[in-house]
Amino acid sequence: MGDVQQASGGGQASSGHGEFSVLVIEDNPGDRRLAELALTAGAEGTGAFCEVLLAGTLEEGLQLLATAERNAMHAILLDLGLPDAAGFDGLQRLKSLYPDIPVIILTGQNEEAVAISALKFGAADYLEKDEIRPRSLWRSIGYALERKKLEAELVYLAATDPLTMVKNRRALLEALPLIMENALRSELHCAVLIIDIDNFKQINDLLGHSTGDELLLTVASRISDAIRQTDVVGRLGGDEFAVIATNLKSPEGAIEIAEKITQAIAAVPEINGRPIEISSSVGIALFPSGVENSDELLTHADLAMYKAKKEGRASICLYDESLHHELRRRLLLKRAMVSDMATPGFYLDYQPIVDCKTHEIVSAEGLARWRTRDGKIVMPAEFIPIAEENGWIADLGMRMIEQACEFMSRSLSTGVPVVPISINVSPIQCKDKGFPGEFTRAIERRGLSPTLFNIEITESTFMQDIDGARRGLEALMHVGIGIHIDDFGTGYSSLSLLRDLPLKHLKLDRSFVSRLAEDLGTRPIMEAIIDLARKLEFKTVAEGVETAEQVKLLTEIGIDYLQGYYFSRPISAAKLCEELVMGGVVRNGYGLGLEAGHDMDNADKISRALGR
Ligand code: C2E
Ligand code: CA
Ligand code: CA
């Protein structure tokens, strides 16, 4: 290599801590030697060790760089007047090949203007050759390295989520196309996993934002620990994280990673010293899978995540074609809903609630149904979320209330026995300021007593705005409408909430009842809730009662009212009238209907009650 020599103070290759490698490209042997001495002396002065590589031409310099370890060179000193690179040519070539290595220009006397142009071409600094002193040279290199570090930090920050320090949305979106390309080239799979914490909003609202932040941080680090080094994790925003899983030999690998992640998240035992139970839902989209680009892959992962959410807590869902069909069905339902909303297509069935001791019907819950134009019945689990998402729920809810009032009014005017009706009210509808007034007017317009109506609301109604919700509920209670808590025990209930709100009934969630017979832990919990309810003077209702054994157990633990298929499925208004006319005692399950031999008088009353 002719003029090229290696001059290293200690004679060993250097790349460790406190050790630097600097390349000097300078054709004048005297200047080169000067730079070398200044570098080694300057380094020694600060207790560092500097390996100096010397090149007489740009070509030699490039050769040395090519053989050096990747990232091994810390800085380059470059003469602008090289035989094989005039002016800024050398600088430009170096910067295009090694953009990360700081280049310090060596200039002749009075070349300040040239030097300043060099800075514009990407040089880190310039030094006059005559002024090369160990300290000034070393300081210049120090600054250059510091700037490089800062730049790297800025790049890192621009790609990092400030709360959790995992990649941010932008960085993830940028990384995905490259990873997809790699997967194609290596004939392996990759996958996008979108991870969403279940009920995060409730946790946040109830425990406060700093606890929410703490939880996000913990989740981010749990996910990072659960995945491999080659996978990429980032936060898409809110409580949504994404992992790009790379180098998968088979699609199953993606599911295994998803399982590991959900387990890792579920293992979070406490946040800020408070025990916490969390779960997550994961949607997975695989590649290659026929998608055209990274956007489509992300959309698929997103759809799969929504599907997982719908399946309930802690679900993992893989995107497939059927999801597309489901999406289409939802869209068609939404369109049909717009045109059916104001028609009698939407109506209420009623499910009796019975006294635990006598099995007498004490009230009935109105459950919305939709008979579409082609005669199919759509259940509320499908259309209520559509109505909520599209802002139609207050309208739909009021229509159901009007129907219930109408039914009550007709029954009373024709002498059919009545029981109070419970109406399900969506949290969104309940927060509507106009709701208590509208409800009350619907009752008063028909001259009915408000005590004939209850509303069923879930705990999530109070989550964001307890005071607002309380005002609305108090207005309803004030006129005499009963407030019942539905699905009690599934949300994040707080005891003070129970004490402060104008409540009448707690309806224990179906999951308690279904576990009661098998799970030993459930009974004491139910007993404690019932005990508490009694002290606070609430009545308790068990829903989803399906078997004689459940009836027996629930009676033993002292629940007040029962509801479920064992007594009756939701039935039409006509059937409910018939039952009440027959005495309203439900003896056995699955068979509510007219008993043989009922008198015509009743049938007549019933049909008049129904307005026929
Ligand atoms: P929910 O208020 O918890 O109603 C109980 C659900 O459980 C009903 O489903 C009912 O048919 C079902 N069910 C009753 N007994 C049993 C049983 O023994 N076993 C089993 N497996 N299920 C039983 P449905 O009618 O499909 O309603 C689903 C949900 O839709 C309701 O849950 C309620 O949250 C909502 N919903 C229904 N009608 C309305 C409405 O008019 N407005 C609003 N906002 N929501 C409604
Ligand atoms: Ca209900
Ligand atoms: Ca319920």
XYZ file of C-alpha atoms and ligand atoms in Angstrom:
660
model
C 0.000 0.000 0.000
C 2.951 2.277 -0.677
C 2.703 5.310 1.466
C 0.096 3.866 3.751
C 1.268 2.956 7.187
C -0.307 2.159 10.416
C 0.805 4.062 13.419
C -0.752 2.998 16.618
C 0.566 4.087 19.969
C 0.202 0.704 21.634
C 0.326 -1.475 18.534
C -3.003 -3.197 19.039
C -6.269 -2.790 17.205
C -8.486 -0.424 19.081
C -12.185 -0.038 19.357
C -12.948 -0.372 23.033
C -13.712 2.208 25.678
C -11.495 5.309 25.584
C -9.928 4.147 22.327
C -10.273 5.939 19.059
C -9.422 5.361 15.426
C -8.791 8.361 13.213
C -7.905 8.261 9.540
C -5.653 10.989 8.144
C -5.824 11.507 4.366
C -3.061 13.934 3.416
C -0.556 13.757 0.561
C 2.144 15.873 2.149
C 4.237 13.473 4.296
C 5.318 16.255 6.663
C 1.768 17.455 7.328
C 0.667 13.848 7.650
C 3.309 13.119 10.241
C 2.385 16.313 12.101
C -1.263 15.318 12.257
C -0.336 11.853 13.463
C 1.819 13.169 16.275
C -0.762 15.726 17.285
C -3.447 13.051 17.404
C -1.535 10.589 19.560
C -0.313 13.325 21.871
C -3.765 14.947 22.084
C -5.352 11.641 22.973
C -2.755 10.868 25.605
C -3.369 14.284 27.138
C -6.938 13.226 27.900
C -6.055 9.706 28.936
C -7.430 8.173 25.760
C -5.676 6.054 23.178
C -5.750 6.932 19.518
C -5.031 4.597 16.649
C -4.033 6.671 13.613
C -4.375 5.340 10.086
C -2.501 7.204 7.389
C -3.320 7.545 3.708
C -1.635 9.638 0.999
C -4.494 9.592 -1.491
C -8.274 9.398 -1.359
C -8.139 5.944 -2.939
C -5.872 4.666 -0.173
C -8.111 6.235 2.409
C -11.150 4.521 0.939
C -9.319 1.182 0.942
C -8.477 1.564 4.604
C -12.070 2.450 5.396
C -13.302 -0.558 3.445
C -11.094 -2.947 5.385
C -11.761 -1.318 8.756
C -14.414 -2.831 10.946
C -17.867 -1.398 10.457
C -18.324 1.702 12.579
C -14.719 1.380 13.704
C -13.567 4.763 12.394
C -14.344 7.675 14.671
C -13.175 10.575 12.508
C -11.369 11.456 9.281
C -8.889 14.312 8.782
C -9.023 15.271 5.119
C -6.741 17.461 3.053
C -8.654 19.318 0.341
C -5.778 19.244 -2.142
C -5.295 15.539 -2.819
C -3.770 14.285 -6.098
C -6.776 12.051 -6.866
C -9.541 14.322 -5.547
C -9.624 18.022 -6.173
C -11.638 20.439 -4.077
C -14.744 19.019 -2.454
C -14.820 15.796 -4.523
C -13.099 13.787 -1.813
C -15.332 15.194 0.880
C -18.468 14.407 -1.087
C -17.387 10.845 -1.792
C -16.538 10.204 1.827
C -19.822 11.680 3.040
C -21.854 9.662 0.566
C -20.112 6.408 1.503
C -19.730 7.050 5.235
C -22.300 9.657 6.213
C -21.885 8.881 9.911
C -18.131 9.492 10.225
C -17.265 13.110 11.044
C -14.797 14.596 8.545
C -12.503 17.437 9.650
C -10.969 19.436 6.804
C -7.284 20.417 6.825
C -6.805 23.706 4.995
C -3.895 25.892 4.008
C -3.464 29.414 5.299
C -6.181 31.968 4.545
C -8.566 29.430 3.112
C -11.396 30.339 5.411
C -13.903 30.807 2.594
C -13.098 27.373 1.239
C -13.388 25.885 4.679
C -16.785 27.386 5.247
C -18.043 25.930 1.961
C -16.700 22.586 3.170
C -18.983 22.811 6.190
C -21.900 23.174 3.803
C -20.802 19.951 2.099
C -21.026 18.122 5.377
C -17.609 18.611 6.988
C -17.765 18.614 10.764
C -15.045 21.253 11.259
C -11.893 22.704 9.675
C -8.370 23.354 10.922
C -5.495 25.300 9.398
C -2.563 22.967 8.952
C -0.180 25.452 10.498
C -2.307 25.603 13.560
C -2.479 21.924 14.256
C -1.777 21.464 17.933
C -2.533 18.359 19.926
C -5.132 20.043 22.087
C -6.973 21.995 19.426
C -7.063 18.990 17.125
C -8.277 16.666 19.825
C -10.882 19.167 20.955
C -12.178 19.470 17.417
C -12.516 15.695 17.182
C -14.210 15.651 20.572
C -16.796 18.194 19.418
C -17.400 16.296 16.205
C -18.024 13.097 18.122
C -20.283 14.875 20.585
C -22.331 16.336 17.736
C -22.584 12.911 16.149
C -23.858 11.501 19.415
C -26.410 14.292 19.697
C -27.589 13.709 16.159
C -27.971 10.017 16.892
C -29.966 10.905 19.998
C -32.219 13.188 17.989
C -32.796 10.476 15.431
C -33.558 8.066 18.265
C -35.955 10.498 19.916
C -37.780 11.187 16.675
C -38.412 7.456 16.386
C -39.292 6.812 20.027
C -42.486 7.026 22.015
C -41.648 9.434 24.834
C -43.679 7.618 27.480
C -42.687 4.016 26.941
C -39.404 4.450 25.015
C -40.424 1.821 22.474
C -40.685 2.829 18.808
C -43.384 5.314 17.922
C -46.039 4.892 15.280
C -44.025 6.633 12.584
C -40.926 4.528 13.139
C -42.980 1.330 13.053
C -44.677 2.321 9.815
C -41.274 3.095 8.331
C -39.764 -0.206 9.402
C -42.580 -2.403 8.112
C -42.048 -2.231 4.319
C -38.364 -3.149 4.695
C -39.179 -6.088 6.943
C -41.791 -7.278 4.439
C -39.234 -7.068 1.646
C -36.762 -9.071 3.716
C -39.371 -11.724 4.408
C -39.984 -12.147 0.678
C -36.264 -12.356 -0.048
C -35.531 -14.851 2.734
C -38.702 -16.876 2.026
C -39.719 -16.587 5.669
C -42.876 -15.047 7.169
C -43.348 -11.915 9.133
C -46.420 -10.731 11.008
C -47.941 -7.605 12.472
C -49.469 -8.064 15.915
C -51.645 -5.291 17.296
C -52.055 -5.480 21.050
C -54.733 -3.580 22.913
C -55.138 -3.546 26.691
C -58.645 -4.574 27.737
C -60.633 -1.962 29.648
C -57.697 0.424 29.707
C -60.003 3.410 29.638
C -61.742 2.273 32.771
C -58.451 1.672 34.565
C -57.295 5.111 33.522
C -60.486 6.824 34.596
C -60.731 5.017 37.870
C -57.125 4.888 39.032
C -55.906 8.117 37.452
C -53.722 8.990 34.521
C -50.399 8.543 36.267
C -51.359 4.970 37.103
C -52.459 4.561 33.507
C -49.054 5.810 32.331
C -47.298 3.497 34.754
C -49.298 0.607 33.367
C -48.412 1.500 29.770
C -44.741 1.612 30.717
C -44.905 -1.765 32.391
C -46.791 -3.270 29.477
C -44.221 -1.910 27.008
C -41.374 -3.476 28.912
C -43.264 -6.763 29.320
C -43.846 -6.909 25.582
C -40.209 -6.060 24.874
C -39.085 -8.860 27.176
C -41.459 -11.355 25.588
C -40.271 -10.916 22.010
C -37.031 -11.738 20.259
C -34.238 -9.286 19.533
C -35.076 -9.279 15.838
C -38.719 -8.365 16.425
C -39.761 -4.736 16.587
C -42.072 -3.304 19.213
C -43.774 0.063 19.164
C -46.710 2.006 20.542
C -49.315 3.005 18.000
C -50.976 5.419 20.411
C -53.204 5.256 23.475
C -53.176 1.744 24.851
C -52.401 0.186 21.498
C -49.050 -1.479 20.876
C -47.718 -3.273 17.811
C -45.084 -5.896 17.315
C -43.553 -6.748 13.963
C -42.455 -10.342 14.263
C -39.701 -11.227 11.814
C -38.072 -14.406 10.474
C -41.022 -16.662 11.219
C -40.602 -20.154 9.849
C -44.322 -20.824 9.998
C -47.480 -18.782 10.605
C -47.959 -20.601 13.931
C -44.897 -18.771 15.184
C -46.920 -15.555 15.199
C -49.575 -17.107 17.420
C -46.934 -18.352 19.822
C -45.533 -14.847 20.099
C -49.045 -13.466 20.675
C -49.579 -16.006 23.447
C -46.288 -15.101 25.056
C -47.220 -11.436 24.942
C -50.687 -11.890 26.438
C -49.224 -14.019 29.212
C -46.538 -11.455 29.904
C -49.135 -8.675 30.120
C -51.458 -10.714 32.338
C -48.523 -11.263 34.680
C -48.409 -7.579 35.645
C -49.244 -7.994 39.343
C -49.436 -4.433 40.602
C -49.068 -0.844 39.514
C -47.890 1.786 41.974
C -48.344 -0.771 44.724
C -51.983 -1.467 43.824
C -52.890 -4.961 42.727
C -54.327 -4.929 39.250
C -55.831 -7.475 36.935
C -55.190 -6.803 33.294
C -55.567 -8.621 30.031
C -55.030 -7.780 26.405
C -56.475 -8.584 23.009
C -54.237 -9.310 20.047
C -54.948 -9.158 16.317
C -52.491 -10.796 13.937
C -51.936 -10.325 10.211
C -49.434 -12.527 8.428
C -47.179 -11.808 5.484
C -46.946 -13.005 2.736
C -50.711 -13.365 2.535
C -51.757 -11.653 -0.650
C -51.628 -8.103 0.664
C -50.184 -5.506 -1.655
C -48.490 -3.223 0.834
C -47.758 -2.483 4.458
C -50.869 -0.308 4.903
C -53.080 -3.205 3.967
C -51.223 -5.522 6.323
C -51.742 -3.072 9.176
C -55.432 -2.704 8.365
C -55.799 -6.470 8.506
C -54.059 -6.642 11.877
C -56.361 -3.869 13.082
C -59.480 -5.719 11.935
C -58.265 -8.875 13.631
C -57.707 -6.900 16.831
C -61.280 -5.560 16.759
C -62.511 -9.087 16.240
C -60.449 -10.252 19.221
C -61.948 -7.442 21.333
C -65.414 -8.526 20.362
C -64.707 -12.081 21.415
C -64.063 -10.827 24.914
C -61.099 -10.314 27.146
C -57.738 -11.891 26.457
C -58.502 -13.118 22.930
C -56.087 -13.635 20.078
C -57.455 -13.399 16.563
C -55.772 -14.109 13.245
C -56.929 -12.146 10.222
C -58.583 -14.210 7.540
C -61.087 -13.776 4.748
C -64.081 -14.355 7.001
C -63.243 -11.094 8.730
C -63.835 -9.347 5.467
C -67.248 -10.951 5.213
C -68.042 -9.899 8.724
C -67.055 -6.357 7.977
C -69.275 -6.403 4.928
C -72.162 -7.753 6.944
C -71.735 -4.966 9.457
C -71.767 -2.411 6.696
C -74.950 -3.879 5.206
C -76.547 -3.968 8.652
C -75.627 -0.346 9.180
C -77.263 0.651 5.894
C -80.379 -1.364 6.636
C -80.547 0.168 10.082
C -80.692 3.683 8.699
C -83.816 2.870 6.750
C -85.476 0.685 9.418
C -84.828 2.845 12.442
C -88.173 4.624 12.456
C -90.197 1.502 11.597
C -91.756 -1.079 13.910
C -88.899 -3.359 12.768
C -87.307 -2.405 16.072
C -89.335 -3.682 18.991
C -89.017 -5.025 22.513
C -89.307 -8.553 23.791
C -89.699 -8.925 27.532
C -87.923 -11.283 29.889
C -89.658 -11.850 33.236
C -87.839 -11.348 36.507
C -89.267 -13.502 39.304
C -89.293 -13.397 43.069
C -86.789 -15.899 44.399
C -89.173 -17.382 46.969
C -92.496 -17.427 45.154
C -91.326 -17.454 41.520
C -93.930 -14.822 40.867
C -93.206 -12.374 38.055
C -92.238 -9.094 39.717
C -91.031 -7.184 36.701
C -89.929 -7.636 33.105
C -86.848 -6.460 31.237
C -87.366 -4.988 27.774
C -84.811 -6.356 25.310
C -84.549 -4.740 21.899
C -84.959 -6.838 18.750
C -84.833 -5.972 15.074
C -86.861 -7.790 12.457
C -85.271 -6.838 9.145
C -87.300 -6.439 5.956
C -86.443 -9.960 4.889
C -87.845 -11.276 8.153
C -84.610 -12.132 9.951
C -84.271 -11.280 13.632
C -81.101 -9.420 14.544
C -80.006 -9.433 18.186
C -78.998 -6.331 20.165
C -75.390 -7.470 20.575
C -75.080 -6.772 16.853
C -77.051 -3.604 16.350
C -76.595 -1.727 19.646
C -72.842 -1.209 19.007
C -73.632 0.025 15.483
C -76.160 2.463 16.905
C -73.639 3.616 19.520
C -70.848 4.086 17.007
C -73.016 6.104 14.664
C -74.674 8.318 17.239
C -78.119 6.735 16.830
C -78.366 5.163 20.256
C -80.202 8.015 21.972
C -82.798 7.971 19.193
C -83.140 4.180 19.191
C -83.237 4.087 22.988
C -86.046 6.649 23.117
C -88.039 4.666 20.545
C -87.754 1.612 22.773
C -88.889 3.665 25.761
C -91.867 4.996 23.811
C -92.832 1.416 22.924
C -92.566 0.265 26.519
C -94.715 3.205 27.655
C -97.249 2.451 24.956
C -97.416 -1.199 25.988
C -97.862 -0.241 29.641
C -100.539 2.290 28.819
C -102.582 -0.157 26.706
C -102.276 -2.918 29.305
C -103.566 -0.637 32.039
C -106.425 0.719 29.982
C -107.628 -2.772 29.106
C -107.309 -4.183 32.585
C -104.467 -6.621 31.956
C -102.253 -6.990 35.048
C -98.952 -5.198 34.741
C -95.502 -5.390 36.283
C -92.812 -2.686 36.168
C -90.683 -2.673 33.028
C -86.905 -2.320 33.063
C -85.308 -0.554 30.134
C -81.655 -0.991 29.191
C -79.981 2.370 28.764
C -76.653 2.729 27.009
C -73.962 4.750 28.840
C -73.952 7.163 25.907
C -77.686 7.717 26.134
C -77.500 8.067 29.901
C -74.982 10.896 29.630
C -77.263 12.821 27.288
C -78.466 15.850 29.270
C -81.894 15.712 27.694
C -82.472 12.072 28.527
C -84.153 12.314 31.975
C -86.563 14.946 30.655
C -87.479 12.984 27.544
C -88.023 9.798 29.496
C -90.171 11.551 32.074
C -92.263 13.277 29.400
C -92.886 9.972 27.596
C -94.309 8.609 30.845
C -96.304 11.690 31.775
C -97.798 12.141 28.317
C -99.649 8.861 28.840
C -100.564 9.617 32.418
C -98.497 6.685 33.718
C -96.753 6.329 37.024
C -92.936 6.583 36.786
C -92.697 3.871 39.429
C -93.727 1.429 36.691
C -90.338 1.938 35.055
C -86.758 1.103 35.903
C -83.602 1.636 33.942
C -80.711 -0.815 33.773
C -77.322 0.790 33.394
C -73.830 -0.661 33.584
C -71.027 0.543 35.804
C -69.211 2.025 32.816
C -71.888 4.742 32.783
C -70.121 6.465 35.689
C -66.626 5.999 34.470
C -65.820 9.372 32.940
C -68.192 11.724 34.619
C -69.577 10.489 37.915
C -71.118 13.846 38.790
C -72.810 14.294 35.426
C -74.165 10.746 35.570
C -75.337 11.252 39.133
C -77.251 14.426 38.258
C -79.091 12.606 35.471
C -79.828 9.600 37.635
C -81.009 11.746 40.519
C -83.435 13.517 38.206
C -84.859 10.144 37.183
C -84.976 8.852 40.725
C -86.637 12.040 41.853
C -89.689 11.345 39.705
C -89.752 7.732 40.904
C -87.960 5.765 38.182
C -85.833 2.942 39.634
C -82.132 2.748 38.889
C -80.718 -0.772 38.517
C -77.070 -1.644 37.991
C -76.694 -4.248 35.243
C -73.866 -6.765 34.809
C -72.645 -5.896 38.302
C -69.195 -7.236 39.089
C -67.701 -7.115 35.610
C -66.503 -3.516 35.617
C -64.404 -1.660 38.115
C -67.006 -0.964 40.738
C -66.160 1.184 43.653
C -67.981 0.946 46.922
C -68.330 4.694 47.344
C -70.140 4.715 44.024
C -72.733 2.353 45.405
C -73.142 4.492 48.487
C -73.431 7.784 46.638
C -75.693 6.888 43.753
C -79.445 6.681 43.926
C -79.633 2.956 43.238
C -82.269 0.374 43.876
C -81.133 -2.948 42.465
C -77.880 -4.706 41.734
C -78.096 -7.203 38.956
C -75.220 -9.616 39.361
C -73.550 -10.513 36.135
C -74.403 -13.772 34.452
C -70.832 -14.994 34.868
C -71.336 -15.268 38.657
C -74.342 -17.485 38.157
C -72.689 -19.689 35.556
C -69.668 -20.244 37.825
C -71.623 -20.727 41.015
C -72.046 -24.481 40.774
C -68.470 -25.346 39.757
C -66.228 -22.666 41.170
C -65.905 -22.760 44.961
C -64.635 -19.194 45.125
C -67.742 -17.680 43.581
C -70.204 -18.357 46.368
C -68.395 -16.388 49.105
C -68.037 -13.440 46.721
C -71.739 -13.514 45.923
C -72.590 -13.809 49.597
C -70.420 -10.808 50.398
C -72.073 -8.750 47.657
C -75.528 -9.749 48.847
C -74.606 -8.913 52.426
C -73.323 -5.513 51.384
C -76.373 -4.868 49.224
C -78.639 -5.675 52.136
C -76.794 -3.230 54.389
C -77.105 -0.545 51.750
C -80.762 -1.475 51.240
C -80.509 -2.597 47.631
C -82.294 -5.559 46.187
C -80.248 -8.150 44.332
C -81.078 -9.878 41.055
C -79.312 -12.862 39.533
C -79.477 -13.042 35.748
C -78.746 -15.932 33.419
C -80.299 -18.555 35.684
C -80.526 -21.720 33.621
C -80.712 -24.734 35.938
C -82.622 -25.983 38.955
C -79.326 -26.338 40.794
C -78.542 -22.656 40.262
C -82.004 -21.760 41.552
C -81.358 -23.826 44.671
C -77.948 -22.296 45.358
C -79.133 -18.755 44.689
C -82.066 -19.257 47.026
C -79.704 -20.531 49.730
C -77.449 -17.512 49.540
C -80.393 -15.163 49.781
C -80.705 -13.381 46.484
C -83.965 -11.466 46.041
C -84.898 -11.968 42.408
C -84.067 -14.356 39.585
C -84.086 -14.084 35.824
C -82.977 -16.505 33.160
C -83.884 -19.183 30.660
C -84.826 -21.508 33.503
C -87.856 -19.338 34.109
C -88.370 -17.819 30.718
C -86.572 -16.704 27.631
C -87.342 -13.181 26.455
C -90.917 -13.363 25.146
C -93.167 -11.160 23.097
C -95.332 -8.499 24.703
C -98.354 -10.697 23.929
C -96.876 -13.666 25.742
C -95.970 -11.572 28.735
C -99.570 -10.362 28.955
C -100.782 -13.943 28.787
C -98.459 -14.989 31.590
C -99.563 -12.134 33.819
C -103.183 -12.860 33.109
C -102.571 -16.495 34.041
C -101.292 -15.436 37.446
C -97.713 -14.632 36.676
C -96.045 -17.473 38.521
C -93.303 -19.142 36.552
C -92.897 -22.732 37.601
C -90.527 -24.317 35.166
C -88.129 -23.425 32.472
C -88.166 -23.219 28.729
C -91.919 -23.406 28.369
C -93.679 -20.150 28.924
C -96.824 -19.957 26.951
C -100.543 -20.198 27.137
C -101.719 -23.173 29.101
C -104.561 -25.149 27.554
C -108.052 -23.978 28.358
C -107.512 -20.311 29.067
C -110.675 -18.337 28.658
C -111.424 -16.215 25.622
C -112.002 -13.197 27.762
C -108.331 -13.025 28.493
C -107.281 -13.496 24.905
C -109.551 -10.654 24.020
C -108.081 -8.397 26.692
C -104.605 -9.252 25.569
C -105.165 -8.424 21.976
C -106.704 -5.141 22.975
C -103.710 -4.458 25.220
C -101.509 -4.947 22.222
C -103.623 -2.591 20.179
C -104.909 -5.176 17.765
P -78.231 -7.586 29.202
O -78.935 -6.345 29.602
O -77.216 -8.123 30.143
O -79.350 -8.638 28.893
C -79.258 -10.002 29.201
C -78.972 -10.822 27.998
O -78.822 -12.170 28.391
C -80.115 -10.812 26.974
O -79.522 -10.958 25.694
C -80.880 -12.047 27.351
O -81.613 -12.586 26.290
C -79.766 -12.986 27.748
N -80.213 -14.004 28.700
C -81.242 -13.933 29.572
N -81.323 -15.056 30.301
C -80.320 -15.860 29.907
C -79.880 -17.169 30.294
O -80.437 -17.828 31.158
N -78.794 -17.671 29.658
C -78.157 -16.974 28.691
N -77.107 -17.520 28.097
N -78.541 -15.742 28.299
C -79.624 -15.187 28.906
P -79.954 -10.050 24.490
O -81.425 -9.865 24.456
O -79.294 -10.595 23.294
O -79.326 -8.645 24.867
C -77.956 -8.442 24.888
C -77.582 -7.106 25.415
O -78.016 -6.050 24.542
C -78.240 -6.771 26.738
O -77.512 -7.369 27.770
C -78.168 -5.275 26.757
O -76.936 -4.844 27.257
C -78.273 -4.905 25.301
N -79.620 -4.386 25.018
C -80.752 -5.085 24.773
N -81.793 -4.243 24.552
C -81.306 -2.988 24.671
C -81.870 -1.674 24.555
O -83.082 -1.468 24.323
N -81.043 -0.606 24.736
C -79.729 -0.775 25.028
N -78.962 0.318 25.187
N -79.147 -1.983 25.146
C -79.938 -3.077 24.970
Ca -80.072 -5.668 31.175
Ca -77.069 -8.027 32.309
